[in-house]
Amino acid sequence: MDIKKAAVIGSGVMGSGIAAHIANAGVPVMLLDIVPKGANDRSALARNAIAKMLKTDPAPFMHRDAAKLVTPGNLEDDLKALGDCDWIVEAVIERLDIKHDVFKKLEANRKKGSIVSSNTSTIPLAKLVEGLPESFQQDFVITHFFNPPRYMRLLEIVAGAKTKKDVVQSIAQFCDVRLGKGVIHAKDTPGFVGNRIGTMWIQAAVNAAADHGLTVEEADSVASRPMGFPKTGIFGLLDLVGIDLMPHVGKSMRANLPGSDPLVTEFREDSAKFIEKMIAEGYTGRKGKGGFYRMNKAGKERVKESIDLKTGAYAASQKAQLESVSVGGKDLRKLVSHPDKGGRFAWDMLAKTLAYAASLVPEIADD
């Protein structure tokens, strides 16, 4: 299928970002959301999301003119216009009941053969299509983008038992060629590929940092460029994406994985309580008062501070000084074999993550 027009349902961070990137490919796209109560502009949510993206850094749009290809709308007045769309992406809140309500509206208004996909990362495809017509199930896939959609290359595609092969081929080709994505085909398992393995990496790193007595700066100096990970490091990354997401991800994984799964055993009570205390005190990351790092105003100056992983107290951030990083900064073998706490931390985290990833073939993907 040639995708000439698209629609995205849900104008939150992910939905609006996906719409922007579709527009970057030169494809007109509708951005729909609910009608706000008492609003004069019934499409205010989508319209405001577009305006916000024009001010966002890094920019979701490759050029400001791409924003002209995104048409704001709402889920009451503009449903019939979905009949002109070749691809409809659902990106609403991660609640099955709300998604089902949206899918019923889409099925009633979409044209025959149009592709419908969900950006979910937590709800199994089998549950998403449960009770929906077979025609809908045949045209349905999961297209899981990563944030921010323009810059994160990975895209997971998950097909259902009844999804037509040409639907999978069409959307994979479009996302590869037009959107520039690195497409992987995942199976309908908890967390798919990225979040399943990524969550293990995060949990293993948090636990290992505490076990080996590292500061957050030391852990981030290891779990970053020296290991081929983002320069933020593990704790800087958690601050960026939001620490409050951790309990939700953990709850979802524990609910859908057997107790014997190695990931389940990494959700330890000590680290969970530490995170819960941070969240309760408003330390949810960059969007809150701070997180593992915070900026504290001392007089006229702002001082960068970090949290003590044992006591929970904040103190002025200190640059990490680890021999393992100095020696093995460009040689992973030297890093993980170094006897200092940085080397032991690196090996503990990496060994668990790689062993877990290898054990999941072919459960979560065929290769």
Coordinates of C-alpha atoms in Angstrom, one line a residue:
M1 CA 0.0 0.0 0.0
D2 CA 1.2 3.5 -0.8
I3 CA 0.7 5.7 2.3
K4 CA -0.4 9.1 1.0
K5 CA -2.2 10.4 4.1
A6 CA -2.0 9.4 7.8
A7 CA -3.6 10.2 11.1
V8 CA -2.4 10.0 14.7
I9 CA -4.8 9.7 17.6
G10 CA -3.4 11.3 20.7
S11 CA -1.5 14.6 20.8
G12 CA 0.8 13.9 23.8
V13 CA 4.6 13.8 23.5
M14 CA 4.7 10.6 21.6
G15 CA 1.6 11.1 19.4
S16 CA 2.6 14.6 18.3
G17 CA 6.2 13.5 17.8
I18 CA 5.1 10.7 15.5
A19 CA 2.8 13.0 13.6
A20 CA 5.7 15.5 13.1
H21 CA 8.0 12.8 11.8
I22 CA 5.4 11.5 9.3
A23 CA 5.1 15.1 8.1
N24 CA 8.9 15.2 7.8
A25 CA 8.5 12.5 5.2
G26 CA 6.2 14.8 3.2
V27 CA 3.0 13.0 4.1
P28 CA -0.1 15.0 5.2
V29 CA -1.2 13.8 8.7
M30 CA -4.2 14.5 10.9
L31 CA -3.5 14.9 14.7
L32 CA -6.6 14.2 16.7
D33 CA -7.4 14.3 20.4
I34 CA -10.4 14.6 22.7
V35 CA -12.4 17.8 23.0
P36 CA -11.4 19.7 26.2
K37 CA -14.3 20.5 28.5
G38 CA -15.5 24.1 28.1
A39 CA -13.0 24.9 25.4
N40 CA -13.9 27.4 22.7
D41 CA -11.4 25.7 20.4
R42 CA -12.6 22.0 20.2
S43 CA -9.2 21.0 18.7
A44 CA -7.1 22.9 21.2
L45 CA -5.1 19.9 22.4
A46 CA -3.8 19.0 19.0
R47 CA -3.4 22.7 17.9
N48 CA -1.4 23.5 21.1
A49 CA 0.7 20.4 20.6
I50 CA 1.8 21.5 17.1
A51 CA 2.6 25.0 18.4
K52 CA 4.6 23.5 21.2
M53 CA 6.6 21.4 18.9
L54 CA 7.7 24.5 16.9
K55 CA 9.4 25.7 20.0
T56 CA 10.8 22.4 21.2
D57 CA 14.5 21.6 21.2
P58 CA 15.6 19.3 19.8
A59 CA 13.1 20.1 17.0
P60 CA 10.6 17.4 16.1
F61 CA 10.2 19.0 12.7
M62 CA 13.0 18.9 10.2
H63 CA 11.8 22.3 8.9
R64 CA 9.1 24.6 10.2
D65 CA 7.2 24.2 6.9
A66 CA 6.6 20.5 7.8
A67 CA 4.2 21.7 10.5
K68 CA 1.9 22.9 7.7
L69 CA 1.3 19.2 6.8
V70 CA -0.1 18.5 10.3
T71 CA -3.8 19.2 10.6
P72 CA -5.2 19.5 14.1
G73 CA -8.6 18.0 14.9
N74 CA -10.7 16.2 17.5
L75 CA -12.3 12.8 18.1
E76 CA -15.9 14.2 17.8
D77 CA -15.9 16.4 14.7
D78 CA -13.2 14.9 12.5
L79 CA -13.7 11.1 12.6
K80 CA -15.2 10.9 9.1
A81 CA -12.0 12.4 7.7
L82 CA -10.2 9.2 8.8
G83 CA -11.8 7.6 5.7
D84 CA -9.2 9.4 3.6
C85 CA -6.2 8.0 5.6
D86 CA -4.1 5.1 4.6
W87 CA -2.4 4.7 8.0
I88 CA -3.9 5.5 11.5
V89 CA -1.6 5.5 14.5
E90 CA -3.1 5.2 18.0
A91 CA -1.0 6.9 20.7
V92 CA -3.4 7.5 23.6
I93 CA -2.9 6.8 27.3
E94 CA -1.9 3.2 28.2
R95 CA -5.3 2.1 29.3
L96 CA -6.9 -0.9 27.5
D97 CA -10.5 0.4 27.9
I98 CA -9.6 3.8 26.4
K99 CA -7.8 2.1 23.5
H100 CA -10.7 -0.2 22.8
D101 CA -13.0 2.8 22.7
V102 CA -10.7 4.5 20.2
F103 CA -10.4 1.4 18.0
K104 CA -14.2 1.1 17.8
K105 CA -14.4 4.6 16.5
L106 CA -11.6 4.0 14.0
E107 CA -13.3 0.8 12.7
A108 CA -16.5 2.7 12.2
N109 CA -14.9 5.5 10.2
R110 CA -11.7 4.1 8.4
K111 CA -11.7 3.0 4.8
K112 CA -11.4 -0.7 3.9
G113 CA -7.8 -1.9 3.9
S114 CA -6.3 1.1 5.8
I115 CA -3.6 0.1 8.3
V116 CA -4.2 0.8 12.0
S117 CA -1.4 0.6 14.5
S118 CA -0.8 1.2 18.2
N119 CA 2.3 2.8 19.7
T120 CA 1.8 0.8 22.9
S121 CA 4.8 -0.6 24.7
T122 CA 3.0 -2.3 27.6
I123 CA -0.2 -3.9 26.4
P124 CA -0.1 -7.2 24.5
L125 CA -1.5 -7.1 20.9
A126 CA -3.8 -10.0 21.6
K127 CA -5.6 -7.9 24.3
L128 CA -5.7 -4.8 22.1
V129 CA -7.7 -6.6 19.3
E130 CA -9.8 -8.8 21.6
G131 CA -13.5 -8.6 20.6
L132 CA -12.8 -6.5 17.6
P133 CA -13.9 -7.5 14.0
E134 CA -11.6 -9.8 12.1
S135 CA -11.3 -7.2 9.4
F136 CA -9.8 -4.8 12.0
Q137 CA -7.4 -7.5 13.3
Q138 CA -6.2 -8.3 9.8
D139 CA -5.2 -4.6 9.3
F140 CA -3.7 -4.1 12.8
V141 CA -0.1 -4.0 14.0
I142 CA 1.9 -2.5 16.8
T143 CA 4.4 0.2 15.7
H144 CA 6.4 1.1 18.8
F145 CA 8.4 4.3 18.3
F146 CA 10.9 5.4 20.8
N147 CA 11.1 9.0 22.2
P148 CA 11.8 11.3 20.5
P149 CA 10.5 9.8 17.3
R150 CA 12.5 11.9 14.9
Y151 CA 15.8 11.1 16.5
M152 CA 15.5 7.5 17.9
R153 CA 16.1 5.2 15.0
L154 CA 14.7 2.0 16.5
L155 CA 11.1 1.0 15.6
E156 CA 9.5 -2.3 16.8
I157 CA 6.8 -3.9 14.7
V158 CA 4.6 -6.5 16.2
A159 CA 2.1 -8.5 14.1
G160 CA -0.9 -10.4 15.4
A161 CA -2.1 -13.9 14.6
K162 CA -4.5 -12.5 12.0
T163 CA -2.4 -9.6 10.7
K164 CA -2.1 -9.8 6.9
K165 CA 1.5 -10.2 5.6
D166 CA 1.1 -7.3 3.1
V167 CA 0.1 -5.0 6.0
V168 CA 3.4 -5.8 7.8
Q169 CA 5.4 -5.5 4.7
S170 CA 3.8 -2.1 3.7
I171 CA 4.2 -0.5 7.1
A172 CA 7.8 -1.9 7.5
Q173 CA 8.8 -0.5 4.1
F174 CA 7.3 2.9 4.8
C175 CA 8.9 3.2 8.2
D176 CA 12.3 2.1 6.8
V177 CA 12.4 4.0 3.5
R178 CA 10.3 7.1 4.3
L179 CA 10.8 7.5 8.0
G180 CA 14.4 6.3 8.1
K181 CA 13.8 3.8 10.9
G182 CA 15.7 0.7 11.8
V183 CA 12.8 -1.8 11.9
I184 CA 12.9 -4.9 14.0
H185 CA 10.1 -7.5 14.0
A186 CA 9.3 -8.4 17.6
K187 CA 6.9 -11.0 19.0
D188 CA 3.9 -10.3 21.1
T189 CA 5.6 -10.7 24.5
P190 CA 5.9 -8.3 27.5
G191 CA 8.0 -5.3 26.7
F192 CA 8.8 -6.6 23.2
V193 CA 12.5 -6.4 22.5
G194 CA 13.7 -2.9 23.5
N195 CA 11.9 -2.5 26.8
R196 CA 12.4 -6.1 27.9
I197 CA 16.2 -6.0 27.5
G198 CA 16.4 -2.3 28.4
T199 CA 14.6 -2.8 31.6
M200 CA 17.0 -5.6 32.6
W201 CA 19.9 -3.3 31.8
I202 CA 18.4 -0.5 34.0
Q203 CA 17.5 -2.7 36.9
A204 CA 20.8 -4.6 36.8
A205 CA 22.7 -1.3 36.7
V206 CA 20.8 0.3 39.6
N207 CA 21.3 -2.8 41.7
A208 CA 25.0 -3.3 40.8
A209 CA 25.8 0.3 41.5
A210 CA 24.4 -0.1 45.1
D211 CA 26.0 -3.5 45.5
H212 CA 29.5 -2.3 44.5
G213 CA 29.3 1.0 46.4
L214 CA 29.5 3.4 43.5
T215 CA 28.3 7.0 43.5
V216 CA 25.9 8.0 40.7
E217 CA 28.7 9.9 39.0
E218 CA 30.9 6.8 39.1
A219 CA 28.2 4.6 37.7
D220 CA 27.4 7.0 35.0
S221 CA 31.1 7.4 34.0
V222 CA 31.1 3.6 33.4
A223 CA 27.6 3.0 32.0
S224 CA 27.9 5.5 29.2
R225 CA 30.4 6.1 26.4
P226 CA 33.0 3.5 27.6
M227 CA 30.3 0.8 27.1
G228 CA 28.6 2.3 24.0
F229 CA 25.6 3.5 26.0
P230 CA 24.2 7.1 25.9
K231 CA 26.4 9.8 27.4
T232 CA 23.9 10.5 30.1
G233 CA 24.8 7.2 31.8
I234 CA 22.2 5.1 33.6
F235 CA 21.2 7.6 36.3
G236 CA 21.2 10.6 34.0
L237 CA 19.1 8.6 31.6
L238 CA 16.5 7.8 34.3
D239 CA 16.4 11.5 35.2
L240 CA 15.7 12.3 31.6
V241 CA 12.9 9.8 30.9
G242 CA 11.3 10.2 34.3
I243 CA 12.0 8.2 37.5
D244 CA 8.3 7.8 38.1
L245 CA 8.0 5.5 35.1
M246 CA 10.1 2.8 36.9
P247 CA 7.4 1.5 39.2
H248 CA 4.9 1.3 36.4
V249 CA 7.3 -0.7 34.1
G250 CA 8.2 -3.0 37.0
K251 CA 4.5 -3.6 37.9
S252 CA 3.7 -4.4 34.2
M253 CA 6.7 -6.8 33.8
R254 CA 6.0 -8.6 37.1
A255 CA 2.3 -9.0 36.2
N256 CA 3.1 -10.5 32.8
L257 CA 6.3 -12.6 33.4
P258 CA 6.7 -15.8 35.4
G259 CA 8.3 -15.4 38.8
S260 CA 11.3 -17.4 37.6
D261 CA 12.2 -14.9 34.9
P262 CA 15.6 -13.3 35.7
L263 CA 14.1 -9.8 35.2
V264 CA 11.6 -10.3 37.9
T265 CA 14.3 -11.2 40.4
E266 CA 16.1 -7.9 39.5
F267 CA 13.1 -5.9 40.9
R268 CA 14.5 -5.9 44.4
E269 CA 12.7 -4.5 47.4
D270 CA 15.6 -2.3 48.5
S271 CA 15.9 -0.4 45.2
A272 CA 12.1 -0.2 44.9
K273 CA 11.7 1.5 48.3
F274 CA 14.6 3.9 47.5
I275 CA 12.9 4.9 44.2
E276 CA 9.4 5.2 45.8
K277 CA 10.8 7.5 48.5
M278 CA 12.4 9.7 45.8
I279 CA 9.1 9.9 43.9
A280 CA 7.0 10.6 47.0
E281 CA 9.3 13.6 47.7
G282 CA 8.9 15.0 44.2
Y283 CA 12.2 13.8 42.8
T284 CA 11.0 12.3 39.6
G285 CA 13.8 13.5 37.4
R286 CA 14.3 16.6 35.2
K287 CA 10.5 17.2 35.0
G288 CA 10.3 17.4 38.8
K289 CA 12.5 18.8 41.6
G290 CA 15.4 16.8 40.4
G291 CA 16.3 13.1 40.5
F292 CA 19.5 11.3 41.0
Y293 CA 20.9 14.7 40.1
R294 CA 19.5 18.1 41.0
M295 CA 20.4 21.8 40.7
N296 CA 20.4 23.4 44.1
K297 CA 20.4 27.2 44.5
A298 CA 23.1 28.2 47.0
G299 CA 23.1 32.0 47.3
K300 CA 23.3 33.4 43.8
E301 CA 24.8 30.2 42.3
R302 CA 23.2 27.0 41.2
V303 CA 25.1 24.0 42.4
K304 CA 24.8 20.5 40.8
E305 CA 24.2 17.9 43.4
S306 CA 23.8 14.1 43.4
I307 CA 22.0 11.7 45.6
D308 CA 23.8 9.2 47.9
L309 CA 22.5 5.7 46.9
K310 CA 22.8 4.5 50.5
T311 CA 21.4 7.4 52.6
G312 CA 19.3 9.3 50.1
A313 CA 21.0 12.6 51.0
Y314 CA 22.2 15.1 48.4
A315 CA 25.7 16.6 48.2
A316 CA 27.7 18.6 45.7
S317 CA 28.4 16.4 42.6
Q318 CA 32.0 15.2 42.3
K319 CA 33.6 14.1 39.1
A320 CA 34.2 10.4 39.0
Q321 CA 37.8 9.2 39.3
L322 CA 38.0 5.5 38.4
E323 CA 41.1 3.7 37.1
S324 CA 38.9 1.3 35.2
V325 CA 37.4 4.1 33.1
S326 CA 40.9 5.6 32.5
V327 CA 42.3 2.3 31.5
G328 CA 39.3 0.8 29.7
G329 CA 37.6 3.9 28.3
K330 CA 38.0 2.7 24.8
D331 CA 38.5 -1.0 25.4
L332 CA 35.5 -2.8 26.8
R333 CA 37.5 -6.0 27.6
K334 CA 39.9 -4.0 29.8
L335 CA 37.0 -2.2 31.4
V336 CA 35.0 -5.2 32.5
S337 CA 38.1 -7.1 33.6
H338 CA 39.5 -4.3 35.8
P339 CA 39.5 -5.2 39.5
D340 CA 38.3 -1.9 40.9
K341 CA 34.7 -1.3 41.7
G342 CA 34.0 0.3 38.3
G343 CA 35.2 -2.8 36.5
R344 CA 33.2 -5.1 38.8
F345 CA 30.1 -2.9 38.3
A346 CA 30.6 -3.0 34.5
W347 CA 30.9 -6.8 34.4
D348 CA 28.0 -7.4 36.7
M349 CA 25.7 -5.2 34.7
L350 CA 26.8 -6.3 31.2
A351 CA 27.0 -10.0 32.0
K352 CA 23.4 -10.1 33.3
T353 CA 22.1 -8.1 30.4
L354 CA 23.8 -10.0 27.6
A355 CA 23.0 -13.4 29.2
Y356 CA 19.4 -12.4 29.5
A357 CA 19.2 -11.1 25.9
A358 CA 20.6 -14.4 24.6
S359 CA 18.2 -16.4 26.6
L360 CA 15.2 -14.6 25.0
V361 CA 15.8 -15.9 21.5
P362 CA 13.5 -17.0 20.0
E363 CA 10.9 -16.1 22.7
I364 CA 10.8 -12.3 21.9
A365 CA 12.3 -12.3 18.4
D366 CA 13.6 -14.8 15.9
D367 CA 17.1 -13.3 15.7

